[in-house]
Coordinates of N, CA, C and O in Angstrom, one line a residue:
X6 N -14.0 86.4 -75.9 CA -13.5 86.5 -77.2 C -12.9 85.2 -77.7 O -12.2 84.6 -77.0
X7 N -13.3 84.9 -78.9 CA -12.9 83.6 -79.4 C -11.8 83.8 -80.5 O -11.9 84.6 -81.3
X8 N -10.7 83.0 -80.4 CA -9.6 83.1 -81.4 C -9.7 81.9 -82.4 O -10.1 80.8 -82.0
X9 N -9.5 82.2 -83.6 CA -9.5 81.2 -84.6 C -8.0 80.7 -84.8 O -7.1 81.5 -84.8
X10 N -7.9 79.4 -85.0 CA -6.6 78.8 -85.2 C -6.3 78.7 -86.7 O -7.2 78.2 -87.4
X11 N -5.1 79.1 -87.1 CA -4.8 79.1 -88.5 C -4.6 77.7 -88.9 O -3.8 76.9 -88.3
X12 N -5.1 77.3 -90.1 CA -4.9 76.0 -90.7 C -4.3 76.2 -92.0 O -4.8 77.0 -92.8
X13 N -3.2 75.5 -92.3 CA -2.5 75.6 -93.6 C -1.5 76.8 -93.7 O -1.1 77.3 -92.6
X14 N -1.1 77.1 -94.9 CA -0.1 78.1 -95.1 C -0.7 79.4 -95.7 O -1.6 79.3 -96.5
X15 N -0.1 80.5 -95.4 CA -0.6 81.7 -96.1 C 0.0 81.8 -97.5 O 1.0 81.1 -97.8
X16 N -0.5 82.7 -98.3 CA 0.0 82.8 -99.7 C 1.4 83.3 -99.7 O 2.2 82.9 -100.5
X17 N 1.7 84.2 -98.8 CA 3.1 84.8 -98.8 C 4.1 83.7 -98.4 O 5.2 83.6 -99.0
X18 N 3.8 82.8 -97.5 CA 4.7 81.7 -97.1 C 4.9 80.8 -98.3 O 6.0 80.3 -98.6
X19 N 3.9 80.5 -99.1 CA 4.0 79.6 -100.2 C 4.8 80.3 -101.3 O 5.6 79.6 -102.0
X20 N 4.7 81.6 -101.5 CA 5.5 82.3 -102.5 C 6.9 82.3 -102.1 O 7.8 82.2 -103.0
X21 N 7.2 82.4 -100.8 CA 8.6 82.4 -100.4 C 9.3 81.0 -100.7 O 10.4 81.0 -101.2
X22 N 8.5 80.0 -100.4 CA 9.0 78.6 -100.7 C 9.3 78.5 -102.2 O 10.3 77.9 -102.6
X23 N 8.4 78.9 -103.0 CA 8.5 78.8 -104.5 C 9.7 79.6 -105.0 O 10.5 79.2 -105.8
X24 N 9.9 80.8 -104.4 CA 11.1 81.6 -104.8 C 12.4 80.9 -104.4 O 13.4 80.9 -105.2
X25 N 12.5 80.3 -103.2 CA 13.7 79.6 -102.8 C 14.0 78.5 -103.7 O 15.1 78.3 -104.2
X26 N 13.0 77.7 -104.1 CA 13.2 76.6 -105.0 C 13.6 77.1 -106.4 O 14.5 76.5 -107.0
X27 N 13.1 78.2 -106.8 CA 13.5 78.8 -108.1 C 14.9 79.2 -108.1 O 15.7 79.0 -109.1
X28 N 15.4 79.8 -107.0 CA 16.8 80.2 -106.9 C 17.7 79.0 -106.9 O 18.7 79.0 -107.6
X29 N 17.4 78.0 -106.1 CA 18.2 76.8 -106.1 C 18.3 76.1 -107.5 O 19.3 75.7 -107.9
X30 N 17.2 76.1 -108.2 CA 17.2 75.5 -109.6 C 18.0 76.3 -110.5 O 18.7 75.8 -111.4
X31 N 17.9 77.6 -110.4 CA 18.7 78.5 -111.3 C 20.2 78.3 -111.1 O 21.0 78.5 -112.0
X32 N 20.6 78.0 -109.9 CA 22.1 77.8 -109.6 C 22.5 76.4 -110.0 O 23.5 76.1 -110.6
X33 N 21.6 75.4 -109.7 CA 22.0 74.0 -110.0 C 22.0 73.6 -111.4 O 22.8 72.8 -111.9
X34 N 21.1 74.1 -112.2 CA 20.9 73.7 -113.6 C 22.2 73.9 -114.5 O 22.6 73.0 -115.2
X35 N 22.8 75.1 -114.5 CA 24.0 75.3 -115.2 C 25.2 74.4 -114.8 O 25.9 73.8 -115.6
X36 N 25.3 74.1 -113.5 CA 26.3 73.2 -113.0 C 26.1 71.8 -113.5 O 27.0 71.1 -113.9
X37 N 24.8 71.4 -113.5 CA 24.5 70.1 -114.0 C 24.7 69.9 -115.5 O 25.2 68.9 -115.9
X38 N 24.5 71.0 -116.2 CA 24.7 70.9 -117.7 C 26.2 70.8 -118.0 O 26.6 70.0 -118.8
X39 N 27.0 71.5 -117.3 CA 28.5 71.3 -117.4 C 28.9 69.9 -117.0 O 29.8 69.3 -117.7
X40 N 28.3 69.4 -116.0 CA 28.6 68.0 -115.6 C 28.3 67.0 -116.6 O 29.1 66.1 -116.9
X41 N 27.1 67.2 -117.3 CA 26.8 66.2 -118.3 C 27.7 66.3 -119.5 O 28.1 65.3 -120.1
X42 N 28.2 67.5 -119.9 CA 29.1 67.6 -121.0 C 30.5 67.0 -120.6 O 31.1 66.2 -121.3
X43 N 30.9 67.2 -119.3 CA 32.2 66.6 -118.8 C 32.1 65.1 -118.9 O 33.0 64.4 -119.2
X44 N 30.9 64.5 -118.5 CA 30.8 63.1 -118.5 C 30.9 62.5 -119.9 O 31.4 61.4 -120.2
X45 N 30.3 63.2 -120.9 CA 30.4 62.8 -122.3 C 31.8 62.9 -122.8 O 32.3 62.1 -123.6
X46 N 32.5 64.0 -122.4 CA 33.9 64.2 -122.9 C 34.9 63.2 -122.2 O 36.0 63.1 -122.6
X47 N 34.5 62.5 -121.2 CA 35.3 61.5 -120.6 C 35.6 60.4 -121.6 O 36.7 59.7 -121.5
X48 N 34.8 60.3 -122.6 CA 35.1 59.3 -123.7 C 36.4 59.7 -124.4 O 37.1 58.8 -124.9
X49 N 36.7 61.0 -124.5 CA 37.9 61.4 -125.1 C 39.1 60.9 -124.3 O 40.1 60.5 -124.9
X50 N 39.0 61.0 -123.0 CA 40.1 60.5 -122.1 C 40.2 59.0 -122.3 O 41.4 58.5 -122.4
X51 N 39.1 58.3 -122.5 CA 39.2 56.8 -122.7 C 39.8 56.5 -124.0 O 40.6 55.6 -124.2
X52 N 39.5 57.3 -125.1 CA 40.0 57.1 -126.4 C 41.5 57.3 -126.4 O 42.3 56.6 -127.0
X53 N 42.0 58.3 -125.6 CA 43.4 58.5 -125.5 C 44.1 57.4 -124.7 O 45.3 57.1 -124.9
X54 N 43.4 56.8 -123.7 CA 44.0 55.8 -122.9 C 44.4 54.6 -123.8 O 45.5 54.0 -123.5
X55 N 43.7 54.2 -124.8 CA 44.0 53.1 -125.6 C 45.4 53.4 -126.3 O 46.3 52.5 -126.4
X56 N 45.5 54.6 -126.8 CA 46.8 55.0 -127.4 C 47.9 55.1 -126.5 O 49.0 54.7 -126.8
X57 N 47.7 55.6 -125.3 CA 48.7 55.7 -124.3 C 49.3 54.3 -124.0 O 50.6 54.2 -123.9
X58 N 48.5 53.3 -123.8 CA 49.0 52.0 -123.5 C 49.9 51.5 -124.7 O 50.9 50.9 -124.5
X59 N 49.3 51.6 -125.9 CA 50.1 51.1 -127.1 C 51.4 51.9 -127.2 O 52.4 51.3 -127.6
X60 N 51.4 53.2 -127.0 CA 52.6 54.0 -127.2 C 53.6 53.7 -126.1 O 54.8 53.7 -126.4
X61 N 53.2 53.4 -124.9 CA 54.1 53.1 -123.9 C 54.9 51.8 -124.2 O 56.0 51.6 -123.9
X62 N 54.2 50.8 -124.8 CA 54.8 49.6 -125.2 C 55.6 49.6 -126.5 O 56.5 48.8 -126.6
X63 N 55.2 50.5 -127.4 CA 55.8 50.4 -128.7 C 56.6 51.7 -129.1 O 56.8 52.0 -130.2
X64 N 57.1 52.4 -128.1 CA 57.9 53.6 -128.3 C 57.3 54.6 -129.3 O 58.0 55.0 -130.2
X65 N 56.1 54.9 -129.1 CA 55.5 56.0 -129.9 C 54.8 55.6 -131.1 O 54.3 56.4 -131.9
X66 N 54.6 54.3 -131.4 CA 53.9 53.8 -132.6 C 52.6 53.2 -132.1 O 52.6 52.3 -131.3
X67 N 51.5 53.8 -132.6 CA 50.2 53.3 -132.2 C 49.2 53.2 -133.4 O 49.3 53.9 -134.3
X68 N 48.3 52.2 -133.2 CA 47.2 52.1 -134.2 C 46.0 51.6 -133.5 O 46.0 50.6 -132.9
X69 N 44.9 52.4 -133.6 CA 43.7 52.0 -132.9 C 42.5 52.8 -133.6 O 42.8 53.7 -134.4
X70 N 41.3 52.4 -133.2 CA 40.1 53.2 -133.7 C 40.2 54.6 -133.2 O 40.4 54.9 -132.0
X71 N 40.0 55.6 -134.1 CA 40.2 57.0 -133.8 C 38.9 57.7 -133.6 O 38.9 58.8 -133.0
X72 N 37.8 57.2 -134.2 CA 36.5 58.0 -134.1 C 35.5 57.3 -133.3 O 35.5 56.1 -133.1
X73 N 34.6 58.2 -132.7 CA 33.5 57.7 -131.9 C 32.4 58.8 -131.9 O 32.6 59.8 -132.6
X74 N 31.4 58.6 -131.2 CA 30.3 59.6 -131.1 C 30.8 61.0 -130.6 O 30.3 62.0 -131.0
X75 N 31.8 61.0 -129.7 CA 32.3 62.2 -129.1 C 33.7 62.6 -129.5 O 34.2 63.6 -129.0
X76 N 34.4 61.8 -130.3 CA 35.8 62.0 -130.7 C 35.9 62.0 -132.2 O 35.5 61.1 -132.9
X77 N 36.5 63.1 -132.7 CA 36.7 63.2 -134.2 C 37.9 62.4 -134.6 O 37.9 61.7 -135.5
X78 N 39.0 62.6 -133.8 CA 40.3 62.1 -134.2 C 41.2 62.0 -133.0 O 41.1 62.8 -132.1
X79 N 42.2 61.1 -133.1 CA 43.3 61.0 -132.1 C 44.5 61.1 -133.0 O 44.7 60.2 -133.8
X80 N 45.4 62.0 -132.7 CA 46.6 62.2 -133.5 C 47.8 61.9 -132.7 O 47.9 62.3 -131.5
X81 N 48.8 61.3 -133.3 CA 50.0 60.9 -132.6 C 51.1 61.3 -133.6 O 51.1 60.9 -134.7
X82 N 52.1 62.1 -133.2 CA 53.2 62.4 -134.1 C 54.1 61.2 -134.3 O 53.9 60.2 -133.6
X83 N 55.0 61.3 -135.2 CA 55.8 60.1 -135.6 C 56.8 59.7 -134.5 O 56.9 60.5 -133.5
X84 N 57.4 58.6 -134.6 CA 58.3 58.1 -133.6 C 59.5 59.0 -133.5 O 59.8 59.7 -134.5
X85 N 60.2 59.1 -132.4 CA 61.3 59.9 -132.3 C 61.0 61.2 -131.6 O 61.9 62.0 -131.3
X86 N 59.8 61.6 -131.5 CA 59.4 62.8 -130.8 C 58.9 62.5 -129.4 O 58.7 61.3 -129.1
X87 N 58.7 63.4 -128.6 CA 58.1 63.1 -127.3 C 56.7 62.6 -127.3 O 56.0 62.5 -126.3
X88 N 56.2 62.3 -128.5 CA 54.8 61.8 -128.8 C 53.7 62.2 -127.9 O 53.0 61.4 -127.3
X89 N 53.4 63.5 -127.9 CA 52.1 63.9 -127.2 C 50.9 63.4 -128.1 O 51.0 63.3 -129.3
X90 N 49.9 63.1 -127.4 CA 48.7 62.6 -128.0 C 47.6 63.7 -128.0 O 47.4 64.3 -127.0
X91 N 47.0 63.9 -129.1 CA 46.0 65.0 -129.2 C 44.6 64.3 -129.5 O 44.5 63.6 -130.6
X92 N 43.6 64.5 -128.7 CA 42.3 64.0 -128.9 C 41.4 65.1 -129.3 O 41.3 66.1 -128.5
X93 N 40.8 65.1 -130.5 CA 39.9 66.2 -131.0 C 38.5 65.8 -130.7 O 38.0 64.7 -131.1
X94 N 37.7 66.7 -130.1 CA 36.3 66.5 -129.7 C 35.4 66.7 -130.8 O 35.5 67.6 -131.6
X95 N 34.4 65.8 -130.9 CA 33.3 66.0 -131.9 C 32.1 66.5 -131.1 O 31.6 65.9 -130.2
X96 N 31.6 67.7 -131.5 CA 30.5 68.4 -130.8 C 29.5 68.7 -131.9 O 29.7 69.6 -132.8
X97 N 28.3 68.0 -131.9 CA 27.3 68.3 -132.8 C 26.0 68.5 -132.1 O 25.9 68.2 -130.9
X98 N 25.0 69.0 -132.7 CA 23.7 69.3 -132.0 C 23.1 68.0 -131.5 O 22.4 68.0 -130.6
X99 N 23.4 66.9 -132.2 CA 22.8 65.6 -131.8 C 23.5 64.8 -130.7 O 22.9 63.9 -130.2
X100 N 24.7 65.1 -130.3 CA 25.4 64.3 -129.3 C 25.4 64.9 -127.9 O 26.0 64.4 -127.0
X101 N 24.8 66.1 -127.8 CA 24.6 66.7 -126.5 C 25.8 67.5 -126.0 O 25.8 68.0 -124.9
X102 N 26.8 67.7 -126.8 CA 28.0 68.5 -126.5 C 27.8 69.9 -127.2 O 27.5 69.9 -128.4
X103 N 28.0 71.0 -126.5 CA 27.8 72.3 -127.1 C 28.6 72.4 -128.4 O 29.8 72.1 -128.4
X104 N 28.1 72.9 -129.5 CA 28.8 73.0 -130.8 C 30.0 73.9 -130.7 O 30.9 73.8 -131.6
X105 N 30.1 74.8 -129.8 CA 31.2 75.6 -129.6 C 32.5 74.9 -129.2 O 33.6 75.4 -129.4
X106 N 32.3 73.7 -128.8 CA 33.4 72.8 -128.3 C 34.0 72.0 -129.5 O 35.0 71.4 -129.4
X107 N 33.3 72.0 -130.6 CA 33.7 71.2 -131.8 C 35.1 71.4 -132.2 O 35.5 72.6 -132.3
X108 N 35.9 70.4 -132.4 CA 37.3 70.4 -132.8 C 38.2 71.0 -131.8 O 39.4 71.3 -132.1
X109 N 37.8 71.1 -130.6 CA 38.7 71.5 -129.5 C 39.4 70.3 -129.0 O 39.0 69.1 -129.3
X110 N 40.6 70.4 -128.4 CA 41.5 69.3 -128.1 C 41.8 69.1 -126.6 O 41.9 70.1 -125.9
X111 N 42.1 67.9 -126.3 CA 42.7 67.5 -125.0 C 44.1 66.9 -125.4 O 44.2 66.1 -126.4
X112 N 45.1 67.3 -124.7 CA 46.5 66.8 -125.0 C 47.0 65.9 -123.9 O 47.0 66.3 -122.7
X113 N 47.6 64.8 -124.2 CA 48.2 63.9 -123.3 C 49.7 63.9 -123.6 O 50.1 63.6 -124.7
X114 N 50.6 64.3 -122.6 CA 52.0 64.4 -122.9 C 52.7 63.4 -121.9 O 52.5 63.5 -120.7
X115 N 53.6 62.6 -122.4 CA 54.3 61.6 -121.6 C 55.4 62.3 -120.7 O 56.1 63.3 -121.2
X116 N 55.6 61.8 -119.6 CA 56.7 62.2 -118.7 C 57.4 61.0 -118.1 O 56.7 60.1 -117.6
X117 N 58.7 61.0 -118.0 CA 59.4 60.0 -117.3 C 60.3 60.7 -116.3 O 61.0 61.6 -116.7
X118 N 60.1 60.4 -115.0 CA 60.8 61.2 -114.0 C 60.4 62.6 -114.1 O 61.3 63.5 -113.9
X119 N 59.2 63.0 -114.4 CA 58.7 64.3 -114.5 C 59.3 65.2 -115.6 O 59.2 66.4 -115.5
X120 N 59.9 64.6 -116.6 CA 60.4 65.4 -117.7 C 60.1 64.6 -119.0 O 59.7 63.5 -119.0
X121 N 60.3 65.3 -120.1 CA 60.0 64.8 -121.5 C 60.9 63.6 -121.7 O 62.1 63.6 -121.5
X122 N 60.4 62.4 -122.0 CA 61.2 61.2 -122.2 C 62.1 61.3 -123.5 O 61.7 62.0 -124.4
X123 N 63.2 60.7 -123.4 CA 64.2 60.6 -124.5 C 64.4 59.1 -124.8 O 63.9 58.3 -124.0
X124 N 65.2 58.8 -125.8 CA 65.4 57.4 -126.2 C 66.0 56.6 -125.0 O 65.8 55.4 -124.9
X125 N 66.8 57.2 -124.2 CA 67.5 56.5 -123.1 C 66.7 56.6 -121.7 O 67.2 56.1 -120.7
X126 N 65.5 57.2 -121.7 CA 64.8 57.3 -120.5 C 64.3 55.9 -120.0 O 64.0 55.0 -120.8
X127 N 64.4 55.8 -118.7 CA 63.9 54.5 -118.1 C 63.0 54.9 -116.9 O 63.2 55.9 -116.2
X128 N 62.0 54.1 -116.7 CA 61.0 54.3 -115.7 C 59.6 54.3 -116.2 O 59.4 54.2 -117.4
X129 N 58.7 54.5 -115.3 CA 57.3 54.5 -115.6 C 56.9 55.8 -116.4 O 57.5 56.8 -116.1
X130 N 56.0 55.7 -117.3 CA 55.5 56.9 -118.0 C 54.3 57.4 -117.2 O 53.4 56.7 -116.9
X131 N 54.4 58.7 -116.9 CA 53.3 59.4 -116.3 C 52.7 60.4 -117.3 O 53.5 61.2 -117.9
X132 N 51.5 60.4 -117.6 CA 50.9 61.2 -118.6 C 50.2 62.4 -118.0 O 49.4 62.4 -117.1
X133 N 50.6 63.6 -118.6 CA 50.0 64.9 -118.2 C 48.8 65.1 -119.2 O 49.0 65.0 -120.4
X134 N 47.7 65.3 -118.6 CA 46.5 65.6 -119.4 C 46.1 67.1 -119.3 O 46.0 67.6 -118.2
X135 N 46.0 67.8 -120.4 CA 45.7 69.2 -120.4 C 44.6 69.6 -121.3 O 44.4 68.9 -122.4
X136 N 43.9 70.6 -120.9 CA 42.9 71.2 -121.8 C 43.4 72.6 -122.2 O 44.6 72.7 -122.5
X137 N 42.6 73.6 -122.1 CA 43.1 75.0 -122.4 C 44.0 75.4 -121.2 O 44.7 76.4 -121.3
X138 N 44.0 74.7 -120.1 CA 44.9 75.0 -119.0 C 45.6 73.7 -118.6 O 45.3 72.6 -119.0
X139 N 46.7 73.9 -117.8 CA 47.5 72.7 -117.4 C 47.8 72.8 -115.9 O 48.8 72.3 -115.5
X140 N 46.9 73.3 -115.2 CA 47.1 73.5 -113.7 C 47.3 72.2 -113.0 O 48.2 72.1 -112.2
X141 N 46.5 71.2 -113.3 CA 46.7 69.9 -112.6 C 48.0 69.3 -112.9 O 48.7 68.8 -112.0
X142 N 48.5 69.3 -114.1 CA 49.8 68.7 -114.5 C 50.9 69.5 -113.9 O 51.9 69.0 -113.4
X143 N 50.7 70.9 -113.8 CA 51.8 71.7 -113.2 C 51.8 71.4 -111.7 O 52.9 71.2 -111.1
X144 N 50.7 71.3 -111.0 CA 50.7 70.9 -109.6 C 51.3 69.6 -109.3 O 51.8 69.3 -108.2
X145 N 51.2 68.6 -110.3 CA 51.8 67.3 -110.1 C 53.3 67.3 -110.4 O 53.9 66.3 -110.2
X146 N 53.8 68.4 -110.9 CA 55.2 68.6 -111.1 C 55.7 68.0 -112.5 O 56.9 67.7 -112.7
X147 N 54.8 67.8 -113.4 CA 55.1 67.2 -114.7 C 55.7 68.3 -115.6 O 55.0 69.3 -115.9
X148 N 56.8 68.1 -116.1 CA 57.5 69.1 -116.9 C 57.0 69.1 -118.4 O 56.9 70.2 -119.0
X149 N 56.7 68.0 -118.9 CA 56.2 67.9 -120.3 C 54.7 68.0 -120.3 O 54.0 67.0 -119.9
X150 N 54.1 69.1 -120.6 CA 52.7 69.3 -120.5 C 52.2 70.3 -121.5 O 52.0 71.5 -121.3
X151 N 52.0 69.8 -122.7 CA 51.5 70.7 -123.8 C 50.1 71.1 -123.5 O 49.4 70.5 -122.6
X152 N 49.5 72.1 -124.1 CA 48.2 72.6 -123.8 C 47.3 72.4 -124.9 O 47.6 72.6 -126.1
X153 N 46.0 71.9 -124.6 CA 45.0 71.7 -125.6 C 44.2 73.0 -125.8 O 44.6 74.0 -125.3
X154 N 43.0 72.8 -126.4 CA 42.1 74.0 -126.6 C 40.8 73.9 -125.9 O 40.0 74.8 -125.9
X155 N 40.4 72.7 -125.4 CA 39.1 72.5 -124.7 C 39.0 73.4 -123.5 O 39.9 73.5 -122.7
X156 N 37.8 74.0 -123.4 CA 37.6 74.9 -122.2 C 37.7 74.0 -120.9 O 37.2 72.9 -120.9
X157 N 38.4 74.6 -119.9 CA 38.6 73.8 -118.7 C 37.4 73.4 -118.0 O 37.3 72.3 -117.4
X158 N 36.3 74.2 -118.1 CA 35.1 73.8 -117.4 C 34.4 72.5 -117.9 O 33.7 71.9 -117.2
X159 N 34.8 72.1 -119.2 CA 34.2 70.9 -119.7 C 35.2 69.7 -119.6 O 34.9 68.6 -119.9
X160 N 36.4 70.0 -119.2 CA 37.5 68.9 -119.1 C 37.3 68.1 -117.8 O 36.9 68.7 -116.8
X161 N 37.7 66.8 -117.9 CA 37.7 66.1 -116.6 C 38.7 66.7 -115.7 O 39.7 67.4 -116.1
X162 N 38.6 66.5 -114.4 CA 39.4 67.2 -113.4 C 40.9 67.0 -113.6 O 41.7 67.8 -113.3
X163 N 41.3 65.8 -114.1 CA 42.7 65.5 -114.3 C 43.3 66.3 -115.5 O 44.5 66.5 -115.5
X164 N 42.4 66.9 -116.3 CA 42.9 67.6 -117.5 C 42.7 69.1 -117.4 O 42.7 69.8 -118.4
X165 N 42.5 69.6 -116.2 CA 42.3 71.1 -116.0 C 43.6 71.7 -115.7 O 44.5 71.2 -115.2

């Protein structure tokens, strides 16, 4: 009796491999899409950084470019307040950010010794960054932490 040796893969083996690849792609694609939006929204954090530096040096008075491809506006309240910084997101069909995120905000709130600074505060300014949640700022022990409106899944990890 002669036995034949199998060469290659059976159809069922190939179908199993294709199914596994399909499952992996179905899980990875949404995570990657959120990552690309987060990377674009990191420009909002950079836009806020310019203001944070100027405000730290000038006691709440800042002037810088406010608009970009991903940022609609950066607003700063007048001097004499704890000057939280609000960065408003620009989401259009053309810039790759989901339009449901349009006009949502990230808020940067200053802290000196983990509390809202006052005129007599001394020390380094630590900025709390928040989106619709403020978990990271809370875990860092920052007392002054206003909340923005940007969905946490799109916010940089520091702003969640």
